[in-house]
Amino acid sequence: MLRKYRIRLGMENHKGWRSAEQAAWLKRVSSEWVGVHLDFGNNVSLCEDPAETLRNLLPYVVASHIKDMAVEPYEDGFLLSEVPLGEGFLDLKGMVAALQKKDANMPFDLEMITRDPLKIPVFTDKYWVTFDDQYSPLPGRDLARVLEIVHKNRPKTPLPRTTGMSPEAQMQLEDENVRKSIEYARQKLWS
């Protein structure tokens, strides 16, 4: 169907596969019509350095979400939150440049979800159940690298939270975050 209608399917790297797993699957599929819709930040929740995610998936990327992420420690691991572009720790300029080098017409879309931070409970047994097989290994070095990222990239301002906000206030904050992100992209990424 994809070949017949010349449609490219980009599967987002979501929180179910580490990038090496997804790349191996795409290599087996071996179709120019099936690739990755790269999400810049999702694999951090799987204790993966964003540079490694990009390196593993770059050959397969057909489009990309652009977003920025911030992290902070909490008692069971770390909190992960989308923040306006330029306010997080991702190397946005480097990631965009790598994708544009691969394809000068690479499509980008902004993903800016304003919500409470996601809890990534890496210090609990429940978190590790997902990685307890040969298909989804999580090396200790990867955990150490992500914890180093958390330690070295504490946010300058508190992570966004929406609990207790009225729907109107949530919409206003979301709108503000999207506007900040668009302005940053125009000034710093596509100037």
XYZ file of C-alpha atoms in Angstrom:
191
model
C 0.000 0.000 0.000
C 2.772 2.450 0.946
C 4.707 1.679 -2.234
C 1.596 1.793 -4.399
C 0.620 5.274 -3.199
C 4.222 6.448 -2.599
C 3.551 7.288 1.027
C 6.332 7.178 3.595
C 5.398 5.864 7.030
C 7.359 7.399 9.881
C 7.039 5.436 13.124
C 7.764 7.550 16.186
C 10.462 6.338 18.529
C 8.198 6.112 21.531
C 8.726 4.831 25.034
C 8.506 1.164 24.070
C 11.732 0.570 22.128
C 15.273 1.692 22.656
C 16.708 3.109 19.458
C 19.001 0.152 18.696
C 15.962 -2.157 18.807
C 13.973 0.087 16.484
C 16.922 0.435 14.090
C 17.394 -3.352 13.989
C 13.695 -3.820 13.213
C 13.825 -1.208 10.439
C 16.888 -2.887 8.979
C 14.960 -6.173 8.834
C 11.940 -4.453 7.229
C 14.318 -2.877 4.706
C 11.790 -0.618 2.972
C 12.320 2.889 1.651
C 8.672 3.506 2.586
C 9.024 2.728 6.309
C 11.166 4.877 8.566
C 11.249 6.930 11.752
C 9.417 10.065 12.802
C 12.156 11.059 15.235
C 11.139 12.394 18.622
C 14.085 14.288 20.103
C 13.325 13.440 23.732
C 11.302 10.244 24.174
C 14.210 7.861 24.594
C 15.545 9.757 27.607
C 12.798 7.924 29.527
C 14.534 4.690 28.462
C 17.885 5.912 29.839
C 19.218 6.736 26.416
C 21.415 9.717 25.619
C 19.651 11.760 22.889
C 22.887 11.791 20.849
C 22.826 7.974 20.798
C 19.164 7.946 19.778
C 19.930 10.251 16.859
C 23.014 8.258 15.846
C 21.111 4.945 15.825
C 18.011 6.188 14.019
C 19.433 8.819 11.652
C 19.626 6.504 8.612
C 15.883 5.834 8.917
C 14.494 9.297 9.791
C 11.823 10.600 7.392
C 10.463 13.416 9.616
C 10.965 14.741 13.130
C 9.262 16.190 16.170
C 11.369 19.018 17.475
C 11.109 19.632 21.180
C 13.291 20.391 24.155
C 13.454 18.501 27.434
C 14.373 19.354 31.002
C 15.155 16.968 33.841
C 15.467 17.065 37.595
C 16.057 14.389 40.220
C 13.305 12.996 42.428
C 13.425 10.281 45.091
C 12.696 7.340 42.733
C 14.713 8.547 39.749
C 14.237 11.653 37.664
C 11.498 13.869 36.278
C 11.308 14.483 32.533
C 9.433 17.426 31.080
C 8.941 19.129 27.757
C 9.894 22.787 27.955
C 9.934 25.599 25.400
C 12.713 25.253 22.826
C 16.011 26.560 24.162
C 15.101 26.060 27.827
C 16.135 22.414 28.088
C 19.313 20.392 27.712
C 18.951 18.998 24.189
C 21.477 20.013 21.524
C 18.760 21.338 19.238
C 21.132 23.050 16.794
C 23.243 19.917 16.431
C 20.256 17.613 16.041
C 18.553 19.848 13.461
C 21.836 20.212 11.540
C 22.343 16.424 11.439
C 18.818 15.870 10.145
C 19.114 18.631 7.538
C 22.445 17.187 6.398
C 20.688 13.859 5.845
C 17.837 15.554 3.970
C 17.779 19.284 3.233
C 13.976 19.051 3.010
C 13.536 17.158 6.275
C 10.039 17.880 7.638
C 9.917 19.107 11.237
C 6.919 19.602 13.493
C 6.835 21.132 16.940
C 5.723 18.969 19.853
C 5.187 21.026 22.997
C 3.060 19.234 25.586
C 2.509 21.302 28.704
C 1.776 18.956 31.609
C 3.205 17.741 34.869
C 6.659 16.166 34.483
C 6.796 12.443 33.761
C 8.228 10.367 36.589
C 11.002 8.066 35.385
C 11.436 5.746 38.404
C 14.837 4.231 37.569
C 15.502 3.383 41.229
C 12.496 1.027 41.441
C 12.204 -2.646 40.480
C 9.030 -1.905 38.497
C 10.962 0.274 36.031
C 13.433 -2.495 35.224
C 10.829 -5.161 34.358
C 10.674 -3.735 30.837
C 14.375 -4.389 30.304
C 14.472 -7.887 31.775
C 15.035 -9.803 28.546
C 17.616 -10.187 25.792
C 15.659 -7.993 23.378
C 15.597 -4.871 25.540
C 18.842 -4.723 27.468
C 19.687 -1.561 29.345
C 23.409 -1.421 30.083
C 24.461 0.155 33.356
C 26.623 2.644 31.428
C 23.451 4.048 29.828
C 21.810 4.554 33.216
C 24.987 6.232 34.468
C 25.087 8.521 31.421
C 21.461 9.621 31.835
C 21.924 10.198 35.564
C 24.952 12.331 34.661
C 22.729 14.315 32.257
C 20.182 14.788 35.062
C 22.893 15.872 37.498
C 24.582 18.312 35.102
C 21.420 19.833 33.610
C 19.273 20.921 36.520
C 16.704 23.414 35.275
C 17.158 27.116 35.983
C 13.443 27.409 36.746
C 11.037 24.786 38.126
C 9.700 22.277 35.621
C 6.233 23.189 34.331
C 3.303 21.753 36.241
C -0.378 21.978 35.411
C -1.941 20.240 38.415
C -4.311 22.654 40.114
C -4.502 25.023 37.144
C -7.833 25.890 35.574
C -8.352 24.675 31.996
C -8.082 28.291 30.842
C -4.758 28.781 32.646
C -3.451 25.505 31.186
C -4.382 26.660 27.675
C -2.725 30.016 28.257
C 0.492 28.337 29.467
C 0.448 25.913 26.523
C -0.039 28.806 24.092
C 2.815 30.749 25.709
C 5.132 27.717 25.516
C 4.299 27.122 21.848
C 4.870 30.798 20.988
C 8.235 30.813 22.806
C 9.244 27.661 20.934
C 8.307 29.051 17.529
C 10.190 32.262 18.222
C 13.276 30.332 19.361
C 13.167 28.136 16.245
C 12.879 31.171 13.968
C 15.743 33.013 15.662
C 18.156 30.191 16.504
C 17.425 27.186 14.294
C 16.223 28.523 10.949
C 17.687 32.008 10.786
